[in-house]
Coordinates of C-alpha atoms in Angstrom, one line a residue:
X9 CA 41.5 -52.5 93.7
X10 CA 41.5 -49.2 92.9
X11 CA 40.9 -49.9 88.8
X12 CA 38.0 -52.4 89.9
X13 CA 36.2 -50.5 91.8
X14 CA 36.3 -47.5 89.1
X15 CA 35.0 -50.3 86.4
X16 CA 32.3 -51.5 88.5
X17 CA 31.0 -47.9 88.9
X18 CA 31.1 -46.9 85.6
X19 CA 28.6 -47.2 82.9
X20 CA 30.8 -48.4 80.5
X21 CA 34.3 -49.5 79.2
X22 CA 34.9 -46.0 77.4
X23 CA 33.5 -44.3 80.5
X24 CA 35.9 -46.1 82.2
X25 CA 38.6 -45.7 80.6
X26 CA 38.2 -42.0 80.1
X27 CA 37.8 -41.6 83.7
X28 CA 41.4 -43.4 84.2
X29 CA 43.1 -41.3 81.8
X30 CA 45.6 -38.6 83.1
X31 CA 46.2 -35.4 81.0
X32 CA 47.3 -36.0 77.6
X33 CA 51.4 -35.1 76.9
X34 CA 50.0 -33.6 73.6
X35 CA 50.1 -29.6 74.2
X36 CA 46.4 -28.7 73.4
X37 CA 47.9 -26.0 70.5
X38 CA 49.0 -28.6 68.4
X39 CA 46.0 -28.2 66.3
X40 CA 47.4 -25.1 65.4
X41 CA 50.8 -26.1 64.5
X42 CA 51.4 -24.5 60.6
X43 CA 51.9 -28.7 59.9
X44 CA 49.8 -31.0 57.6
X45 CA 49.7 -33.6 60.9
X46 CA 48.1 -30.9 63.2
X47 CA 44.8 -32.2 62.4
X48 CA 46.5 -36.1 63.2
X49 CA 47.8 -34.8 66.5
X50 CA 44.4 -33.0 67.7
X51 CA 42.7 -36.2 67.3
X52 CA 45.2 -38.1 69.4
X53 CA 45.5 -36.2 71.7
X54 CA 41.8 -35.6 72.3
X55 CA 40.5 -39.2 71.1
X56 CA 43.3 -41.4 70.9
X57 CA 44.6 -43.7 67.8
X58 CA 42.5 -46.1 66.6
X59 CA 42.8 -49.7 66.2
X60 CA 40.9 -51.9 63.3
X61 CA 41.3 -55.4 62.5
X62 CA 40.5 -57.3 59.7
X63 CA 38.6 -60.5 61.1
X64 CA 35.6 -61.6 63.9
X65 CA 36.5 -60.4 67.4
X66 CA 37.8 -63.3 69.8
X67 CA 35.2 -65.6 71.5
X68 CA 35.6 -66.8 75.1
X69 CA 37.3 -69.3 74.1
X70 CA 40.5 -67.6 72.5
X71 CA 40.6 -65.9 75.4
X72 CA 40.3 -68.6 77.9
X73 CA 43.0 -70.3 75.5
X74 CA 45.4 -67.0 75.2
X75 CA 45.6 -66.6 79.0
X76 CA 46.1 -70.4 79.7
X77 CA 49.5 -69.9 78.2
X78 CA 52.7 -70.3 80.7
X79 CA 54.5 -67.5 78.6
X80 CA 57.8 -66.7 77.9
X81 CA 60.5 -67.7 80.4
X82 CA 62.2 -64.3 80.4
X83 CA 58.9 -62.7 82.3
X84 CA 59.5 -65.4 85.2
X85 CA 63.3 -65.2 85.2
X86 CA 62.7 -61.2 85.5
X87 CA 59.5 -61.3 87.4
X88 CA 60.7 -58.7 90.2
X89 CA 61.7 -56.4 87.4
X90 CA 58.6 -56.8 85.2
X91 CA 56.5 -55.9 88.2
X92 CA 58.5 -53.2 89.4
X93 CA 58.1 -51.1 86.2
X94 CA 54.7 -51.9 85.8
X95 CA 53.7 -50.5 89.3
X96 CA 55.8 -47.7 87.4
X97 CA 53.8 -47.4 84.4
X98 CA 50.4 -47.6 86.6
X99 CA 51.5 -44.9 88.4
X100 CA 52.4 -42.7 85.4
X101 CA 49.1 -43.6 84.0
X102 CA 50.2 -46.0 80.9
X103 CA 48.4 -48.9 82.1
X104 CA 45.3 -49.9 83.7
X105 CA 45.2 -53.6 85.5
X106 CA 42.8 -55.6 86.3
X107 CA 41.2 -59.0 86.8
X108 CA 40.8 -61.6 83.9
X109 CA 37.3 -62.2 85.3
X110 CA 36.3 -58.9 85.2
X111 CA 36.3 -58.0 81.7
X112 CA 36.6 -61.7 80.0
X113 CA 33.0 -60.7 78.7
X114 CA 34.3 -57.9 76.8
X115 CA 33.8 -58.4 72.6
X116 CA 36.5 -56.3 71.9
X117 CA 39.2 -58.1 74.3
X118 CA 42.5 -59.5 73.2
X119 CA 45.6 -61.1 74.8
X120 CA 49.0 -60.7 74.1
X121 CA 52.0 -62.5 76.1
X122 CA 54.3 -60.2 77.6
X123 CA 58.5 -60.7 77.6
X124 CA 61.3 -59.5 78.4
X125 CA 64.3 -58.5 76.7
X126 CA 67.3 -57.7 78.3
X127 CA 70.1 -55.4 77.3
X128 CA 73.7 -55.0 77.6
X129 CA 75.0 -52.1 80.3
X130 CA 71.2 -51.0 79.9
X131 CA 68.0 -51.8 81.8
X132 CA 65.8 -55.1 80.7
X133 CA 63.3 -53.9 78.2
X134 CA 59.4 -55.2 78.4
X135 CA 57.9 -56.4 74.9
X136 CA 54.3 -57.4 73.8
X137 CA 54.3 -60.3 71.7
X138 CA 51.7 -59.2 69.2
X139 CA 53.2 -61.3 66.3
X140 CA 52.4 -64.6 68.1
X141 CA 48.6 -63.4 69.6
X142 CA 47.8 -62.7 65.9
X143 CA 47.1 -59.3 66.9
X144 CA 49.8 -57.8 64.3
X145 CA 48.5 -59.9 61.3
X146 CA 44.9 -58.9 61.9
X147 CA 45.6 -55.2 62.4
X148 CA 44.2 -53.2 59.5
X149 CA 47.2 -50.1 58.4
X150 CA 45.9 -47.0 58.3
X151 CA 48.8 -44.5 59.4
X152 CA 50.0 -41.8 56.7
X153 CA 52.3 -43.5 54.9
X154 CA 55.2 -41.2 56.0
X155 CA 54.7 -41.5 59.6
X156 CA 57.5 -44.3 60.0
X157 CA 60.3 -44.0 57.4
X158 CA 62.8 -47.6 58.1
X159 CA 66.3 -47.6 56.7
X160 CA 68.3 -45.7 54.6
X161 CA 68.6 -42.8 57.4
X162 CA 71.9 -41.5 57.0
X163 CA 71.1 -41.1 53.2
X164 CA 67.8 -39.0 54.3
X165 CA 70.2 -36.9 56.6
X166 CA 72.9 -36.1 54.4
X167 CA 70.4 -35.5 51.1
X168 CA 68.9 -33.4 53.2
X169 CA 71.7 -31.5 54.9
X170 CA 73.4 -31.1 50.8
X171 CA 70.4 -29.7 50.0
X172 CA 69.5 -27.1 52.4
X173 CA 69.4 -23.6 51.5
X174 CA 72.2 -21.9 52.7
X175 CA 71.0 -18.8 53.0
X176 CA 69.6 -19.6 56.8
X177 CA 73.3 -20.3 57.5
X178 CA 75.2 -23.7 58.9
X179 CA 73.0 -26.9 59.5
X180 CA 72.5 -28.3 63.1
X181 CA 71.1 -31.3 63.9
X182 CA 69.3 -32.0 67.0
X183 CA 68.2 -35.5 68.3
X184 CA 65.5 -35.7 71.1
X185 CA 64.5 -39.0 72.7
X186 CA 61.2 -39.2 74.8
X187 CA 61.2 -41.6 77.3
X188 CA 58.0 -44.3 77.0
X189 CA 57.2 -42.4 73.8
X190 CA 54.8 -44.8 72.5
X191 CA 52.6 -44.7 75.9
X192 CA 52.1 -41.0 75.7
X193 CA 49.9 -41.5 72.9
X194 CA 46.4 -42.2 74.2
X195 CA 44.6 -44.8 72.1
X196 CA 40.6 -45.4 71.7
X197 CA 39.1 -47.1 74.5
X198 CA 38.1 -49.6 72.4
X199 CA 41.5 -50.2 71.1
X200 CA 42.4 -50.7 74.3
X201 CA 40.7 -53.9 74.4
X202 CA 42.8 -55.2 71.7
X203 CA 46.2 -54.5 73.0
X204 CA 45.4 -56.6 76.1
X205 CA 48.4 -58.1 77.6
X206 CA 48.5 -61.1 80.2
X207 CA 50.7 -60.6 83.1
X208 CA 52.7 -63.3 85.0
X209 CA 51.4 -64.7 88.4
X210 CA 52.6 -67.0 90.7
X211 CA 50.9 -70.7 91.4
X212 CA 47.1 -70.6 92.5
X213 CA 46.8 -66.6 91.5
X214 CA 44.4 -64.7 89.9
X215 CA 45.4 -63.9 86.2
X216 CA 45.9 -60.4 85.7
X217 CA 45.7 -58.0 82.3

Protein backbone atom coordinates (compact mmCIF):
# COMPACT_ATOMS: atom_id res chain seq x y z
CA UNK A 1 0.00 0.00 0.00
CA UNK A 2 2.80 1.68 0.69
CA UNK A 3 4.04 1.97 -3.33
CA UNK A 4 0.33 3.07 -4.16
CA UNK A 5 -0.07 5.58 -2.13
CA UNK A 6 3.55 7.12 -3.09
CA UNK A 7 2.26 6.90 -6.98
CA UNK A 8 -0.93 8.51 -6.34
CA UNK A 9 0.92 11.44 -4.80
CA UNK A 10 3.36 11.96 -7.11
CA UNK A 11 3.35 14.06 -10.19
CA UNK A 12 4.67 11.53 -12.31
CA UNK A 13 6.18 8.06 -13.05
CA UNK A 14 9.93 9.43 -12.92
CA UNK A 15 8.88 11.40 -9.81
CA UNK A 16 7.87 8.35 -8.53
CA UNK A 17 10.25 6.30 -9.07
CA UNK A 18 12.94 8.56 -7.98
CA UNK A 19 11.32 9.05 -4.76
CA UNK A 20 11.39 5.08 -4.30
CA UNK A 21 14.89 4.74 -5.06
CA UNK A 22 17.36 4.01 -2.08
CA UNK A 23 21.04 5.15 -2.33
CA UNK A 24 22.82 4.03 -5.31
CA UNK A 25 25.74 0.99 -4.47
CA UNK A 26 27.79 3.06 -7.05
CA UNK A 27 30.50 5.05 -4.74
CA UNK A 28 29.85 8.70 -5.90
CA UNK A 29 34.00 8.86 -6.83
CA UNK A 30 33.68 6.59 -9.49
CA UNK A 31 33.61 9.42 -11.93
CA UNK A 32 37.02 9.90 -11.02
CA UNK A 33 38.26 6.49 -11.41
CA UNK A 34 41.70 6.90 -13.90
CA UNK A 35 39.18 4.29 -16.21
CA UNK A 36 37.73 4.87 -19.77
CA UNK A 37 34.12 3.55 -18.00
CA UNK A 38 34.15 6.34 -15.28
CA UNK A 39 32.03 8.46 -17.34
CA UNK A 40 29.70 4.94 -17.97
CA UNK A 41 29.53 4.43 -14.22
CA UNK A 42 28.68 8.22 -13.22
CA UNK A 43 25.76 8.05 -15.42
CA UNK A 44 24.43 4.86 -13.86
CA UNK A 45 24.82 5.56 -10.86
CA UNK A 46 23.31 9.02 -11.04
CA UNK A 47 20.61 8.21 -13.97
CA UNK A 48 20.39 4.80 -14.42
CA UNK A 49 20.86 2.50 -17.81
CA UNK A 50 18.74 3.08 -20.38
CA UNK A 51 16.46 0.91 -22.24
CA UNK A 52 15.46 1.48 -26.16
CA UNK A 53 13.45 -0.66 -28.35
CA UNK A 54 13.16 -0.89 -31.75
CA UNK A 55 9.24 -0.98 -32.46
CA UNK A 56 5.66 0.95 -31.22
CA UNK A 57 5.16 0.74 -27.51
CA UNK A 58 2.45 -1.96 -26.32
CA UNK A 59 -1.36 -0.94 -26.58
CA UNK A 60 -3.83 -2.04 -23.87
CA UNK A 61 -4.36 -4.69 -25.42
CA UNK A 62 -0.85 -6.57 -25.20
CA UNK A 63 -0.98 -5.84 -21.96
CA UNK A 64 -4.35 -7.05 -21.07
CA UNK A 65 -3.18 -10.16 -23.22
CA UNK A 66 0.51 -10.51 -21.42
CA UNK A 67 -1.01 -10.48 -17.97
CA UNK A 68 -3.94 -12.96 -18.88
CA UNK A 69 -1.21 -15.56 -19.16
CA UNK A 70 -1.31 -18.49 -16.38
CA UNK A 71 2.57 -18.56 -16.53
CA UNK A 72 4.99 -20.95 -15.95
CA UNK A 73 4.32 -23.87 -13.51
CA UNK A 74 7.57 -23.54 -11.67
CA UNK A 75 6.29 -19.92 -10.11
CA UNK A 76 3.11 -21.93 -8.63
CA UNK A 77 5.00 -25.05 -7.63
CA UNK A 78 7.43 -22.44 -5.74
CA UNK A 79 4.97 -19.84 -4.90
CA UNK A 80 6.05 -19.54 -1.12
CA UNK A 81 9.56 -19.18 -2.25
CA UNK A 82 8.96 -16.67 -5.08
CA UNK A 83 7.14 -14.51 -2.58
CA UNK A 84 9.42 -14.83 0.14
CA UNK A 85 12.39 -13.27 -1.88
CA UNK A 86 10.48 -10.81 -3.37
CA UNK A 87 9.28 -9.32 -0.02
CA UNK A 88 13.20 -9.55 0.16
CA UNK A 89 14.04 -7.69 -2.80
CA UNK A 90 11.24 -4.93 -1.89
CA UNK A 91 12.83 -4.48 1.15
CA UNK A 92 16.37 -3.99 -0.25
CA UNK A 93 14.84 -1.67 -2.61
CA UNK A 94 15.19 -3.76 -6.11
CA UNK A 95 11.64 -3.71 -6.83
CA UNK A 96 8.68 -1.66 -6.56
CA UNK A 97 4.99 -3.53 -6.71
CA UNK A 98 2.07 -2.57 -7.48
CA UNK A 99 -1.42 -3.02 -8.97
CA UNK A 100 -2.11 -3.92 -12.68
CA UNK A 101 -4.80 -1.35 -12.66
CA UNK A 102 -2.82 1.32 -11.44
CA UNK A 103 -0.41 1.85 -14.09
CA UNK A 104 -2.09 -0.30 -17.10
CA UNK A 105 -2.34 3.28 -18.64
CA UNK A 106 1.25 3.75 -18.80
CA UNK A 107 2.78 3.93 -22.75
CA UNK A 108 5.87 2.72 -21.78
CA UNK A 109 4.62 -0.56 -19.87
CA UNK A 110 5.60 -4.05 -20.63
CA UNK A 111 5.11 -7.52 -19.12
CA UNK A 112 7.29 -10.23 -18.71
CA UNK A 113 6.34 -13.84 -17.03
CA UNK A 114 8.38 -14.60 -14.22
CA UNK A 115 9.86 -18.42 -13.38
CA UNK A 116 11.67 -20.19 -11.43
CA UNK A 117 14.64 -22.23 -11.81
CA UNK A 118 15.77 -24.42 -9.31
CA UNK A 119 19.26 -25.57 -8.51
CA UNK A 120 21.07 -28.47 -7.15
CA UNK A 121 22.43 -28.07 -3.23
CA UNK A 122 21.68 -24.29 -4.05
CA UNK A 123 18.66 -21.99 -3.53
CA UNK A 124 15.83 -21.84 -6.44
CA UNK A 125 16.79 -19.02 -8.69
CA UNK A 126 14.00 -16.37 -10.05
CA UNK A 127 14.18 -15.63 -13.98
CA UNK A 128 12.32 -13.06 -16.23
CA UNK A 129 11.25 -14.55 -19.34
CA UNK A 130 12.14 -11.68 -21.59
CA UNK A 131 12.71 -13.92 -24.68
CA UNK A 132 9.07 -15.08 -24.81
CA UNK A 133 7.38 -11.27 -23.90
CA UNK A 134 9.49 -10.10 -27.01
CA UNK A 135 11.13 -7.76 -24.80
CA UNK A 136 14.78 -9.22 -25.71
CA UNK A 137 14.07 -9.13 -29.56
CA UNK A 138 12.85 -5.50 -29.46
CA UNK A 139 15.64 -4.16 -27.25
CA UNK A 140 17.98 -1.94 -29.20
CA UNK A 141 22.10 -2.86 -28.09
CA UNK A 142 23.81 -0.13 -27.11
CA UNK A 143 26.39 -1.30 -24.36
CA UNK A 144 30.36 -0.83 -25.23
CA UNK A 145 31.06 -3.70 -26.99
CA UNK A 146 33.52 -4.93 -24.22
CA UNK A 147 31.23 -4.83 -21.40
CA UNK A 148 30.26 -8.63 -21.63
CA UNK A 149 33.07 -10.78 -23.01
CA UNK A 150 31.26 -14.87 -23.37
CA UNK A 151 33.62 -17.77 -23.78
CA UNK A 152 36.95 -18.49 -24.20
CA UNK A 153 37.77 -17.28 -20.45
CA UNK A 154 40.53 -19.42 -19.44
CA UNK A 155 42.34 -18.41 -22.75
CA UNK A 156 41.79 -14.54 -21.66
CA UNK A 157 43.23 -15.50 -18.14
CA UNK A 158 46.22 -17.38 -19.09
CA UNK A 159 47.14 -14.89 -22.29
CA UNK A 160 46.92 -12.51 -19.90
CA UNK A 161 48.79 -13.93 -16.88
CA UNK A 162 51.94 -15.15 -19.83
CA UNK A 163 52.00 -11.83 -20.64
CA UNK A 164 52.28 -9.76 -17.62
CA UNK A 165 55.16 -7.85 -16.91
CA UNK A 166 57.19 -9.37 -14.46
CA UNK A 167 58.67 -6.74 -13.08
CA UNK A 168 55.50 -6.03 -10.53
CA UNK A 169 56.39 -9.61 -9.33
CA UNK A 170 54.11 -12.99 -9.17
CA UNK A 171 50.41 -12.73 -10.54
CA UNK A 172 47.33 -13.13 -8.20
CA UNK A 173 44.12 -13.60 -9.20
CA UNK A 174 41.15 -12.43 -7.27
CA UNK A 175 37.46 -13.38 -7.93
CA UNK A 176 34.66 -11.22 -6.25
CA UNK A 177 31.05 -12.16 -6.60
CA UNK A 178 28.28 -9.49 -5.72
CA UNK A 179 25.27 -10.75 -4.62
CA UNK A 180 21.98 -9.47 -6.81
CA UNK A 181 24.61 -7.66 -8.95
CA UNK A 182 22.40 -6.83 -11.67
CA UNK A 183 19.74 -5.04 -9.28
CA UNK A 184 22.35 -2.69 -7.91
CA UNK A 185 22.38 -0.95 -11.08
CA UNK A 186 19.59 1.65 -11.17
CA UNK A 187 17.86 1.83 -14.56
CA UNK A 188 15.83 4.90 -16.14
CA UNK A 189 12.48 5.30 -14.84
CA UNK A 190 11.23 4.90 -18.00
CA UNK A 191 13.04 1.70 -18.58
CA UNK A 192 11.51 0.63 -15.83
CA UNK A 193 8.35 0.38 -17.54
CA UNK A 194 9.68 -2.04 -19.96
CA UNK A 195 11.09 -4.56 -17.65
CA UNK A 196 7.65 -5.04 -16.10
CA UNK A 197 7.20 -8.44 -14.75
CA UNK A 198 3.72 -10.16 -13.82
CA UNK A 199 3.64 -11.85 -10.50
CA UNK A 200 1.58 -15.02 -9.53
CA UNK A 201 -1.76 -14.68 -7.54
CA UNK A 202 -4.01 -16.96 -6.25
CA UNK A 203 -7.83 -17.46 -7.72
CA UNK A 204 -10.04 -14.21 -7.68
CA UNK A 205 -6.79 -11.81 -6.86
CA UNK A 206 -5.71 -8.75 -8.05
CA UNK A 207 -2.81 -9.14 -10.62
CA UNK A 208 0.25 -7.65 -9.31
CA UNK A 209 3.60 -6.22 -11.27
Amino acid sequence: EGFSHSLHTSSSWEDFILHSRQRSCLSPSVATLPHPTAPLLEILRTHGASLQFNDPPWTVEQKDEAISVNGYSSTHNFLGFLEADMVDMVQRGYWIVLRYSEIRHLPGLRLSQAGVVPQRDRRPRIIMDFRRSGVNAATIGHAPRDAMQFGRTLDRILYNILTADPRYGPVYLFKNDYSDGFYRIFIEPSASLGLAMVLPVGPGEEPMV
